[in-house]
Short mmCIF file of C-alpha atoms in Angstrom, two decimals:
data_model
loop_
_atom_site.label_atom_id
_atom_site.label_comp_id
_atom_site.label_asym_id
_atom_site.label_seq_id
_atom_site.Cartn_x
_atom_site.Cartn_y
_atom_site.Cartn_z
CA MET A 1 -26.50 -12.38 16.43
CA SER A 2 -28.42 -13.37 13.03
CA ASP A 3 -28.45 -16.45 11.21
CA VAL A 4 -26.31 -15.58 8.12
CA SER A 5 -28.64 -17.39 5.72
CA THR A 6 -31.50 -14.77 6.47
CA GLN A 7 -29.44 -11.88 5.38
CA HIS A 8 -28.59 -10.37 2.09
CA GLU A 9 -26.57 -7.36 1.96
CA ALA A 10 -28.30 -4.51 0.02
CA GLY A 11 -26.53 -2.17 -2.39
CA ASP A 12 -28.85 0.70 -2.75
CA LEU A 13 -28.61 3.89 -0.89
CA ALA A 14 -32.10 3.95 0.55
CA THR A 15 -32.05 0.39 1.85
CA VAL A 16 -28.49 0.74 3.41
CA THR A 17 -28.79 4.12 4.89
CA ARG A 18 -31.95 3.28 6.68
CA ALA A 19 -29.77 0.90 8.93
CA MET A 20 -26.64 3.01 9.16
CA GLY A 21 -26.04 4.60 12.57
CA ALA A 22 -23.46 7.12 10.92
CA VAL A 23 -25.46 8.74 8.43
CA ASP A 24 -26.56 12.26 8.20
CA PRO A 25 -29.89 12.42 6.40
CA ALA A 26 -28.98 15.75 4.72
CA VAL A 27 -25.71 14.22 3.49
CA ALA A 28 -27.56 11.21 2.02
CA ALA A 29 -30.30 13.39 0.45
CA ARG A 30 -27.74 15.19 -1.63
CA THR A 31 -25.78 12.13 -2.63
CA ARG A 32 -26.15 11.12 -6.22
CA GLU A 33 -26.70 7.38 -6.55
CA LEU A 34 -24.93 5.57 -9.51
CA LYS A 35 -26.14 2.06 -10.59
CA GLU A 36 -24.81 1.60 -14.04
CA TRP A 37 -21.37 -0.21 -14.73
CA GLU A 38 -20.02 2.30 -16.93
CA ASP A 39 -20.57 5.00 -14.31
CA ILE A 40 -19.14 3.06 -11.37
CA ALA A 41 -16.14 1.92 -13.26
CA PHE A 42 -15.46 5.48 -14.24
CA VAL A 43 -15.57 6.91 -10.72
CA LEU A 44 -13.67 4.10 -9.09
CA ARG A 45 -10.79 4.46 -11.67
CA SER A 46 -10.84 8.30 -12.11
CA LYS A 47 -8.35 10.55 -10.16
CA ASP A 48 -11.21 12.97 -9.89
CA PHE A 49 -12.88 10.79 -7.14
CA GLU A 50 -11.50 9.74 -3.63
CA PRO A 51 -12.89 7.84 -0.77
CA PRO A 52 -14.24 10.43 1.61
CA GLY A 53 -11.96 11.07 4.64
CA ARG A 54 -12.14 13.72 7.55
CA GLU A 55 -14.39 15.90 5.50
CA GLY A 56 -16.91 13.39 6.09
CA GLY A 57 -19.75 11.44 4.38
CA PHE A 58 -21.56 8.35 5.56
CA GLY A 59 -19.33 8.05 8.61
CA ALA A 60 -15.94 8.42 7.01
CA GLU A 61 -15.17 11.09 9.50
CA TRP A 62 -15.49 8.53 12.39
CA GLN A 63 -13.10 6.18 10.72
CA ALA A 64 -10.58 9.08 10.36
CA HIS A 65 -10.03 9.16 13.99
CA LEU A 66 -8.49 5.71 13.84
CA ILE A 67 -6.98 5.44 10.27
CA GLY A 68 -7.19 9.04 8.87
CA GLU A 69 -4.48 9.89 6.05
CA SER A 70 -3.50 6.17 6.09
CA LEU A 71 -3.07 4.39 2.84
CA VAL A 72 -6.91 4.00 2.29
CA GLU A 73 -7.37 7.83 2.55
CA VAL A 74 -4.25 9.58 1.46
CA ARG A 75 -4.60 11.18 -1.96
CA GLY A 76 -2.67 12.24 -5.14
CA ASP A 77 1.15 12.23 -5.21
CA ASP A 78 0.94 11.32 -1.56
CA HIS A 79 -0.68 8.16 -2.18
CA PHE A 80 1.60 7.13 -5.01
CA GLU A 81 4.61 7.75 -2.75
CA ARG A 82 2.96 5.66 0.06
CA ARG A 83 2.00 2.94 -2.18
CA ARG A 84 5.48 2.72 -3.82
CA LEU A 85 7.30 2.75 -0.28
CA GLU A 86 5.01 0.01 1.10
CA SER A 87 5.19 -2.03 -2.02
CA VAL A 88 8.41 -3.66 -0.63
CA LEU A 89 6.04 -5.44 1.94
CA PHE A 90 4.04 -6.97 -1.20
CA ARG A 91 6.61 -8.10 -3.56
CA ARG A 92 5.85 -11.49 -5.13
CA ASP A 93 8.65 -13.38 -3.30
CA THR A 94 7.55 -11.70 0.11
CA LEU A 95 4.06 -12.86 -0.34
CA LEU A 96 4.96 -16.40 -1.26
CA ASP A 97 6.95 -16.42 2.09
CA TYR A 98 4.06 -15.19 4.04
CA GLU A 99 1.94 -17.76 2.70
CA ARG A 100 4.50 -20.85 2.74
CA GLU A 101 6.43 -19.90 5.95
CA LEU A 102 3.79 -18.20 8.11
CA VAL A 103 0.19 -19.15 7.18
CA LEU A 104 0.54 -22.79 6.33
CA PRO A 105 2.57 -23.63 9.45
CA SER A 106 0.60 -21.54 11.54
CA LEU A 107 -2.61 -23.33 10.28
CA ARG A 108 -1.20 -26.71 10.75
CA ARG A 109 -0.04 -25.94 14.08
CA GLU A 110 -3.63 -24.93 15.09
CA VAL A 111 -5.18 -27.94 13.46
CA GLY A 112 -2.65 -30.23 15.26
CA ALA A 113 -3.53 -28.70 18.48
CA LEU A 114 -7.27 -29.06 17.74
CA ALA A 115 -6.79 -32.89 17.14
CA GLU A 116 -6.19 -33.17 20.79
CA THR A 117 -9.59 -31.62 21.59
CA ARG A 118 -12.12 -34.21 20.44
CA ASP A 119 -15.69 -34.23 21.61
CA ALA A 120 -17.15 -37.28 23.10
CA ASP A 121 -18.31 -38.41 19.73
CA GLY A 122 -14.84 -38.41 18.61
CA LEU A 123 -15.19 -35.31 16.24
CA VAL A 124 -13.25 -32.16 16.21
CA ARG A 125 -15.31 -29.06 16.38
CA THR A 126 -13.84 -25.54 16.14
CA ASP A 127 -14.92 -22.01 15.04
CA LEU A 128 -13.60 -21.16 11.43
CA LEU A 129 -13.81 -17.48 12.00
CA ARG A 130 -11.54 -17.75 15.12
CA LEU A 131 -9.22 -20.16 13.39
CA ALA A 132 -8.89 -18.01 10.32
CA LYS A 133 -8.37 -14.91 12.43
CA ARG A 134 -5.75 -16.68 14.76
CA VAL A 135 -3.76 -17.72 11.56
CA SER A 136 -4.11 -14.17 10.08
CA VAL A 137 -2.88 -12.50 13.46
CA ASP A 138 0.53 -14.50 12.98
CA LEU A 139 0.76 -13.00 9.34
CA MET A 140 -0.26 -9.55 10.58
CA THR A 141 2.17 -9.11 13.46
CA THR A 142 4.89 -10.15 11.04
CA LEU A 143 3.76 -7.74 8.30
CA VAL A 144 3.32 -4.77 10.73
CA GLY A 145 6.23 -5.87 12.85
CA LEU A 146 4.47 -6.08 16.23
CA ASP A 147 6.65 -8.11 18.64
CA GLY A 148 5.52 -10.09 21.82
CA ILE A 149 2.38 -11.48 20.46
CA GLU A 150 3.39 -15.02 20.51
CA ASP A 151 2.27 -16.94 23.68
CA GLU A 152 -1.53 -17.72 24.06
CA GLU A 153 -1.83 -15.06 27.03
CA ALA A 154 -0.44 -12.17 24.71
CA ILE A 155 -2.56 -13.53 21.65
CA SER A 156 -5.79 -13.70 23.81
CA GLU A 157 -5.09 -10.15 25.28
CA PHE A 158 -4.33 -8.85 21.76
CA ALA A 159 -7.46 -10.45 20.34
CA GLU A 160 -9.66 -8.65 22.84
CA LEU A 161 -8.24 -5.17 22.11
CA TYR A 162 -8.29 -5.90 18.47
CA GLU A 163 -11.99 -6.65 18.35
CA ASP A 164 -12.81 -3.20 19.72
CA LEU A 165 -10.33 -1.64 17.46
CA ASP A 166 -11.81 -3.49 14.37
CA VAL A 167 -15.35 -2.54 15.04
CA GLY A 168 -14.24 1.17 15.42
CA VAL A 169 -12.31 1.12 12.16
CA ARG A 170 -15.61 0.04 10.64
CA ALA A 171 -17.58 2.53 12.44
CA LYS A 172 -19.24 3.70 9.18
CA TYR A 173 -20.95 0.35 9.07
CA THR A 174 -22.46 0.25 12.64
CA THR A 175 -26.23 0.28 13.02
CA GLY A 176 -25.44 1.81 16.47
CA ASP A 177 -23.80 4.92 17.79
CA PRO A 178 -20.59 5.60 15.84
CA GLY A 179 -19.20 7.82 18.56
CA ALA A 180 -19.48 5.00 21.07
CA VAL A 181 -17.60 2.30 18.95
CA VAL A 182 -14.98 4.83 17.95
CA ALA A 183 -14.37 5.85 21.70
CA ARG A 184 -14.03 2.15 22.58
CA ALA A 185 -11.63 1.68 19.68
CA LEU A 186 -9.42 4.80 20.44
CA ASP A 187 -9.16 3.31 23.85
CA ALA A 188 -8.04 -0.09 22.35
CA GLN A 189 -5.78 1.65 19.87
CA ARG A 190 -3.91 3.52 22.75
CA ARG A 191 -3.40 0.39 24.66
CA LEU A 192 -2.19 -1.56 21.73
CA VAL A 193 0.27 1.38 20.90
CA GLU A 194 1.65 1.37 24.52
CA ARG A 195 1.88 -2.48 24.68
CA HIS A 196 3.15 -3.52 21.28
CA PHE A 197 3.52 -0.77 18.69
CA ARG A 198 5.76 1.50 20.91
CA PRO A 199 8.02 -1.09 22.10
CA SER A 200 8.48 -2.58 18.64
CA TRP A 201 9.21 0.60 17.13
CA GLN A 202 11.84 1.37 19.73
CA ARG A 203 13.39 -2.11 19.18
CA ARG A 204 13.52 -1.41 15.56
CA GLU A 205 15.15 2.12 16.10
CA GLN A 206 17.74 0.62 18.17
CA LEU A 207 18.59 -2.09 15.65
CA LEU A 208 18.93 0.60 12.99
CA ARG A 209 21.10 2.70 15.24
CA ASP A 210 23.30 -0.27 15.92
CA GLY A 211 23.58 -0.92 12.16
CA ALA A 212 21.95 -4.40 12.69
CA GLU A 213 19.47 -5.89 10.25
CA ALA A 214 15.97 -4.96 11.04
CA PRO A 215 13.03 -7.03 9.76
CA ASN A 216 11.31 -6.18 6.52
CA ASP A 217 8.06 -4.79 7.99
CA LEU A 218 5.76 -1.79 8.12
CA ILE A 219 7.32 -0.39 11.32
CA THR A 220 10.97 -0.64 10.09
CA LEU A 221 9.83 0.93 6.86
CA MET A 222 8.03 3.98 8.53
CA ILE A 223 11.23 4.42 10.62
CA ARG A 224 13.42 4.42 7.56
CA HIS A 225 11.39 7.05 5.69
CA PRO A 226 10.56 9.93 8.08
CA GLU A 227 10.72 12.23 4.86
CA HIS A 228 7.38 10.75 3.91
CA TYR A 229 5.45 9.71 7.28
CA GLY A 230 6.75 12.79 9.09
CA ARG A 231 4.69 15.03 6.70
CA TRP A 232 1.59 14.27 9.04
CA ASP A 233 1.18 14.42 12.61
CA ARG A 234 3.02 12.12 15.04
CA GLU A 235 0.17 9.55 15.09
CA LEU A 236 -0.05 9.05 11.60
CA VAL A 237 2.32 5.92 11.94
CA GLU A 238 -0.04 4.48 14.52
CA ARG A 239 -3.16 5.02 12.27
CA GLU A 240 -1.12 3.34 9.33
CA ALA A 241 -0.30 0.31 11.50
CA THR A 242 -3.84 0.21 12.58
CA LEU A 243 -5.11 -0.01 9.04
CA PHE A 244 -2.64 -2.85 8.17
CA MET A 245 -3.83 -4.66 11.44
CA THR A 246 -7.46 -4.57 10.85
CA ALA A 247 -7.46 -4.94 7.01
CA SER A 248 -5.26 -8.13 7.04
CA VAL A 249 -7.23 -10.15 9.84
CA THR A 250 -10.96 -9.42 9.63
CA THR A 251 -11.17 -9.45 5.84
CA THR A 252 -9.74 -12.80 5.42
CA GLY A 253 -11.72 -14.50 8.31
CA ASN A 254 -14.91 -13.02 7.15
CA GLU A 255 -14.63 -13.95 3.51
CA VAL A 256 -13.57 -17.42 4.16
CA CYS A 257 -16.27 -18.09 6.46
CA HIS A 258 -18.85 -16.74 3.70
CA ALA A 259 -17.17 -18.82 1.06
CA VAL A 260 -17.54 -22.05 3.15
CA ARG A 261 -21.19 -21.32 3.79
CA GLU A 262 -21.86 -20.63 0.28
CA ILE A 263 -19.84 -23.75 -0.82
CA GLU A 264 -21.76 -25.92 1.52
CA GLY A 265 -25.05 -24.71 0.49
CA TRP A 266 -24.14 -25.47 -3.11
CA ILE A 267 -22.93 -28.75 -2.48
CA ALA A 268 -26.28 -29.44 -0.63
CA ALA A 269 -28.19 -28.48 -3.82
CA HIS A 270 -25.62 -29.96 -6.15
CA PRO A 271 -24.38 -33.27 -4.37
CA GLU A 272 -22.44 -34.23 -7.37
CA ASP A 273 -19.92 -31.44 -6.87
CA ALA A 274 -19.05 -32.78 -3.55
CA GLU A 275 -15.65 -33.85 -4.55
CA LYS A 276 -14.89 -30.53 -5.82
CA ARG A 277 -14.35 -29.26 -2.15
CA THR A 278 -10.70 -30.11 -2.75
CA ASP A 279 -10.38 -29.18 -6.40
CA GLU A 280 -8.01 -26.11 -6.16
CA ALA A 281 -9.49 -24.43 -9.47
CA TRP A 282 -12.97 -24.95 -8.35
CA LEU A 283 -12.40 -23.74 -4.74
CA ALA A 284 -10.70 -20.54 -6.48
CA ALA A 285 -13.85 -19.95 -8.49
CA ALA A 286 -16.08 -20.58 -5.37
CA PHE A 287 -14.06 -18.20 -3.19
CA ASN A 288 -14.22 -15.55 -5.80
CA GLU A 289 -17.83 -15.76 -6.40
CA SER A 290 -18.52 -15.67 -2.84
CA ALA A 291 -16.32 -12.55 -2.34
CA ARG A 292 -18.16 -10.82 -5.10
CA LEU A 293 -21.36 -11.45 -3.32
CA HIS A 294 -20.23 -10.71 0.27
CA ALA A 295 -17.22 -8.23 0.46
CA PHE A 296 -18.96 -4.85 -0.59
CA GLY A 297 -22.33 -4.16 -1.89
CA TRP A 298 -21.74 -0.44 -2.38
CA MET A 299 -18.92 2.09 -1.82
CA VAL A 300 -18.98 6.01 -1.42
CA ARG A 301 -16.99 8.27 -3.41
CA LEU A 302 -16.13 12.10 -3.17
CA ALA A 303 -15.52 14.34 -5.97
CA VAL A 304 -12.10 16.23 -5.29
CA ARG A 305 -12.50 18.59 -8.26
CA ASP A 306 -14.97 19.66 -10.79
CA THR A 307 -15.42 16.97 -13.65
CA GLN A 308 -18.02 15.23 -15.57
CA LEU A 309 -19.44 11.60 -15.59
CA PRO A 310 -19.11 9.69 -18.98
CA ASP A 311 -22.53 10.84 -20.28
CA GLY A 312 -21.49 14.54 -19.76
CA THR A 313 -23.26 15.07 -16.47
CA SER A 314 -21.42 17.79 -14.43
CA VAL A 315 -19.80 17.15 -11.18
CA GLN A 316 -18.80 19.65 -8.62
CA GLN A 317 -15.96 19.40 -6.18
CA GLY A 318 -17.48 18.06 -2.97
CA ASP A 319 -20.19 15.90 -4.56
CA LEU A 320 -20.85 12.67 -2.84
CA PHE A 321 -21.65 9.55 -5.05
CA TRP A 322 -23.11 6.20 -3.75
CA LEU A 323 -21.89 3.17 -6.02
CA ASP A 324 -24.44 0.44 -6.09
CA PHE A 325 -22.28 -2.62 -6.95
CA ARG A 326 -25.33 -4.88 -6.66
CA ALA A 327 -27.06 -2.99 -9.48
CA ALA A 328 -23.82 -3.14 -11.57
CA TYR A 329 -23.64 -6.92 -11.19
CA ASP A 330 -27.33 -7.37 -12.22
CA GLU A 331 -26.45 -5.38 -15.23
CA LEU A 332 -23.47 -7.45 -16.24
CA TYR A 333 -24.55 -10.92 -15.29
CA GLY A 334 -28.23 -10.58 -15.67
CA GLY A 335 -31.09 -11.28 -13.00
CA ASP A 336 -29.41 -13.99 -11.07
CA ALA A 337 -26.32 -11.98 -10.11
CA SER A 338 -27.26 -12.27 -6.43
CA ARG A 339 -27.21 -16.08 -6.58
CA PHE A 340 -23.92 -17.97 -5.74
CA ASP A 341 -22.81 -19.81 -8.69
CA PRO A 342 -19.07 -21.16 -8.79
CA SER A 343 -19.65 -22.02 -12.55
CA ARG A 344 -20.86 -18.50 -13.54
CA ARG A 345 -19.82 -17.42 -16.94
CA GLN A 346 -17.63 -14.33 -16.41
CA THR A 347 -17.61 -11.13 -18.24
CA GLU A 348 -14.64 -9.28 -19.78
CA GLU A 349 -15.42 -6.17 -17.91
CA LEU A 350 -15.10 -7.59 -14.39
CA ALA A 351 -12.92 -9.88 -12.44
CA PRO A 352 -14.42 -13.02 -11.19
CA TYR A 353 -14.43 -11.53 -7.56
CA GLY A 354 -16.21 -8.44 -8.92
CA LEU A 355 -15.49 -5.33 -6.91
CA ALA A 356 -14.78 -7.27 -3.62
CA PHE A 357 -11.44 -5.38 -3.32
CA GLY A 358 -12.56 -2.02 -4.81
CA ASN A 359 -10.88 -0.91 -8.06
CA GLY A 360 -8.85 2.07 -9.13
CA ARG A 361 -6.25 3.68 -6.92
CA HIS A 362 -7.61 2.76 -3.63
CA THR A 363 -7.73 -1.18 -4.60
CA CYS A 364 -7.29 -3.06 -1.40
CA ILE A 365 -3.53 -3.28 -0.86
CA GLY A 366 -3.96 -6.76 0.68
CA LYS A 367 -5.67 -8.21 -2.52
CA MET A 368 -2.92 -10.38 -3.76
CA LEU A 369 -2.09 -11.36 0.01
CA VAL A 370 -5.67 -12.85 0.14
CA LEU A 371 -6.09 -13.99 -3.62
CA GLY A 372 -2.63 -15.03 -4.68
CA ASP A 373 -1.51 -14.55 -8.28
CA GLY A 374 -4.85 -14.75 -9.76
CA ALA A 375 -8.06 -16.40 -9.97
CA THR A 376 -7.85 -19.72 -11.75
CA GLY A 377 -6.55 -21.86 -9.11
CA THR A 378 -3.24 -22.67 -11.03
CA GLU A 379 -0.97 -20.25 -9.79
CA GLU A 380 2.18 -20.50 -7.61
CA ARG A 381 0.88 -18.08 -4.98
CA ARG A 382 -2.41 -19.40 -3.79
CA GLY A 383 -3.22 -16.46 -1.36
CA THR A 384 -4.37 -16.93 2.30
CA ALA A 385 -8.10 -17.64 1.57
CA ARG A 386 -7.32 -20.52 -0.72
CA THR A 387 -4.65 -21.81 1.52
CA ILE A 388 -6.98 -22.00 4.37
CA LEU A 389 -9.81 -23.53 2.27
CA LEU A 390 -7.77 -26.18 0.70
CA GLU A 391 -6.08 -27.21 4.02
CA LEU A 392 -9.22 -27.50 5.99
CA TYR A 393 -11.14 -29.21 3.28
CA GLY A 394 -8.33 -31.53 3.34
CA GLN A 395 -9.33 -32.35 6.93
CA GLY A 396 -12.92 -32.96 5.95
CA MET A 397 -14.25 -29.37 6.98
CA ARG A 398 -18.06 -29.23 7.20
CA LEU A 399 -20.41 -26.81 8.74
CA ASP A 400 -21.39 -27.74 12.21
CA PRO A 401 -25.11 -29.01 11.51
CA GLU A 402 -26.17 -27.95 15.04
CA ARG A 403 -24.89 -24.50 15.08
CA PRO A 404 -25.42 -22.41 11.85
CA PRO A 405 -23.00 -19.39 11.20
CA GLN A 406 -24.03 -16.15 12.68
CA THR A 407 -23.57 -12.51 11.55
CA SER A 408 -23.44 -9.41 13.66
CA PRO A 409 -26.64 -7.48 13.74
CA GLY A 410 -24.60 -4.39 14.63
CA SER A 411 -23.34 -3.83 11.12
CA VAL A 412 -24.78 -3.07 7.70
CA ARG A 413 -22.06 -5.22 6.22
CA GLU A 414 -22.45 -8.98 6.47
CA MET A 415 -19.83 -9.59 9.29
CA VAL A 416 -19.63 -13.15 10.44
CA GLU A 417 -19.67 -13.35 14.28
CA SER A 418 -19.10 -17.17 14.35
CA CYS A 419 -18.80 -20.09 12.00
CA PRO A 420 -18.82 -23.35 13.77
CA ILE A 421 -17.27 -26.23 11.69
CA VAL A 422 -16.51 -29.98 12.11
CA LEU A 423 -13.36 -31.41 10.76
CA THR A 424 -14.53 -34.76 9.84
CA ALA A 425 -11.21 -36.50 8.72
CA LEU A 426 -8.89 -35.14 11.43
CA VAL B 1 17.57 -13.67 -16.53
CA SER B 2 14.77 -12.27 -18.84
CA VAL B 3 11.47 -11.02 -17.67
CA ALA B 4 8.35 -11.20 -19.67
CA VAL B 5 6.00 -8.21 -18.88
CA SER B 6 2.49 -8.03 -19.45
CA VAL B 7 -0.69 -6.21 -18.09
CA ASP B 8 -4.00 -7.67 -17.39
CA PRO B 9 -6.57 -5.46 -19.28
CA GLN B 10 -9.23 -6.45 -16.87
CA GLN B 11 -7.52 -5.06 -13.80
CA CYS B 12 -5.49 -1.93 -15.31
CA ALA B 13 -7.11 1.15 -14.16
CA LEU B 14 -4.77 3.63 -15.91
CA GLN B 15 -3.30 4.88 -12.59
CA GLY B 16 -0.01 5.42 -14.26
CA TYR B 17 2.25 4.34 -11.08
CA CYS B 18 3.94 1.82 -13.39
CA GLU B 19 4.84 4.58 -15.84
CA ARG B 20 6.26 6.75 -13.09
CA ILE B 21 8.38 3.91 -11.71
CA ALA B 22 9.67 2.38 -15.07
CA PRO B 23 8.97 4.80 -17.94
CA ASP B 24 11.14 2.80 -20.20
CA VAL B 25 8.76 -0.08 -20.08
CA PHE B 26 5.29 1.38 -19.42
CA GLU B 27 3.48 4.22 -21.13
CA LEU B 28 0.07 5.71 -20.85
CA ARG B 29 -1.35 6.64 -24.06
CA ASP B 30 -4.44 8.73 -24.87
CA GLY B 31 -7.55 6.71 -25.91
CA GLU B 32 -6.13 3.32 -24.76
CA THR B 33 -7.86 1.45 -22.05
CA THR B 34 -4.75 -0.39 -20.70
CA VAL B 35 -1.25 0.70 -20.05
CA HIS B 36 0.91 0.14 -23.07
CA VAL B 37 3.94 -2.22 -22.61
CA LEU B 38 6.90 -0.71 -24.56
CA ARG B 39 8.98 -3.76 -23.88
CA GLU B 40 7.38 -7.17 -23.43
CA SER B 41 10.80 -8.80 -22.52
CA VAL B 42 13.25 -7.18 -20.26
CA ASP B 43 16.83 -8.16 -19.37
CA GLY B 44 18.99 -6.73 -16.54
CA ALA B 45 19.12 -6.78 -12.82
CA GLU B 46 18.49 -2.84 -12.50
CA LEU B 47 15.40 -2.93 -14.62
CA GLU B 48 14.16 -6.15 -13.03
CA GLU B 49 14.09 -4.42 -9.60
CA LEU B 50 12.14 -1.41 -10.99
CA LEU B 51 9.85 -3.74 -12.62
CA GLU B 52 9.27 -5.77 -9.18
CA GLU B 53 8.57 -2.41 -7.63
CA ALA B 54 6.22 -1.36 -10.41
CA GLU B 55 4.37 -4.71 -10.26
CA ALA B 56 4.02 -4.41 -6.43
CA SER B 57 3.08 -0.59 -6.45
CA CYS B 58 0.34 -1.20 -8.98
CA PRO B 59 -2.87 -0.30 -6.96
CA THR B 60 -4.87 -3.07 -8.85
CA ARG B 61 -2.10 -5.53 -9.27
CA ALA B 62 -2.49 -5.53 -13.06
CA ILE B 63 1.16 -6.11 -14.02
CA ARG B 64 2.36 -9.87 -14.52
CA LEU B 65 6.12 -10.59 -14.61
CA ALA B 66 7.36 -14.00 -15.67
CA LYS B 67 11.04 -14.91 -15.33
CA ALA B 68 12.28 -17.07 -18.01
#
């Protein structure tokens, strides 16, 4: 593990690919690097560019074993159709229910249990990553429709399999052997499918056959729409569920931990802002700024047809492009773009969270789940991240001074491995 | 119930999903950088349902609906 504060995720192709385990040097050599905001915004929004899938490029071929043709990879009309079908899981009222009926009660239950686990000095210590993931698992099982992950034994068994699965889904970011992490992940996926996915699927099929009401979740949706999901191989539904599982748990936990580390660092340097820890608008700005810095420093896109860049440069189908988000931030914000500043003056071109959720057709489907209705801190839906931050800062959350947060050395992304905290007001 | 419809120009990426779902309300126009809203206030349950679908289907979540 590495101390988080010693790391900074790079955005340029040369630095990142030196550390990537899944990169083919021949592919990297023929990849064009884009650093200007105009080009990056154009490529992300254009219908002529897609994330690379099974055809490969920077490890996407490894990821495809686990989430190939899922929402993050499906293209064109198929993407529109999938997005439209799955939108029922992300309606405004549904998101509000997730937040109020699932996330908050789950978090309060966990915090309540922690109150019984005081150390000898009377303080309550825990790990923020574990806590945020635990809360997100409750949300994820409801969203996907995985039954039987409720008691502590089942949750802990699930968490073990989930970790292997998650690392495999992010195989393109590994600094090690992508084949090995994908093999472990495929085994975890098979076991999760057998233990949870298939029984949950069969239960919902039976409910629908009986004319009973089935829950509004991904599995029910996929059963109801064989005309769409049946167009691919039988395992597509498992890969789609895998995407939802991994996207909704790890992202939230990782970004919340980074945000707390940045907030605490800021307050150490600006003690006059200490009371803003419970100011919702300030927390929203701080989370957005942290997400901009830590969620993605770069992305890869594949040209799916011949086209042109804004300056007229020709592009051939099959060309790969490396989008250096950090360079674009420097252009838009000036030289201090890589510094955390929750009071940063925003630009019209970019949301306060930057490209943390991507942009264009493949913007993260869970964006509003994490962010809520917006970025100002005044909206009805707070999103899971702000809900967790507000609740825990209300309990006097501070980083544990004895144990700094750690990130995984096995990833070119800044993936948090632990983030010990003290709840000083609990 | 009437619904006020707006589009966040910072988020809109002109993917046109909203136009395909609710063409009476949204329209892509050549040269414009944000989808054009044909009706800024909408009444009626059927259209409201389509608007909610368009809002949740928008890949960048650029559509804003406010019920009055």
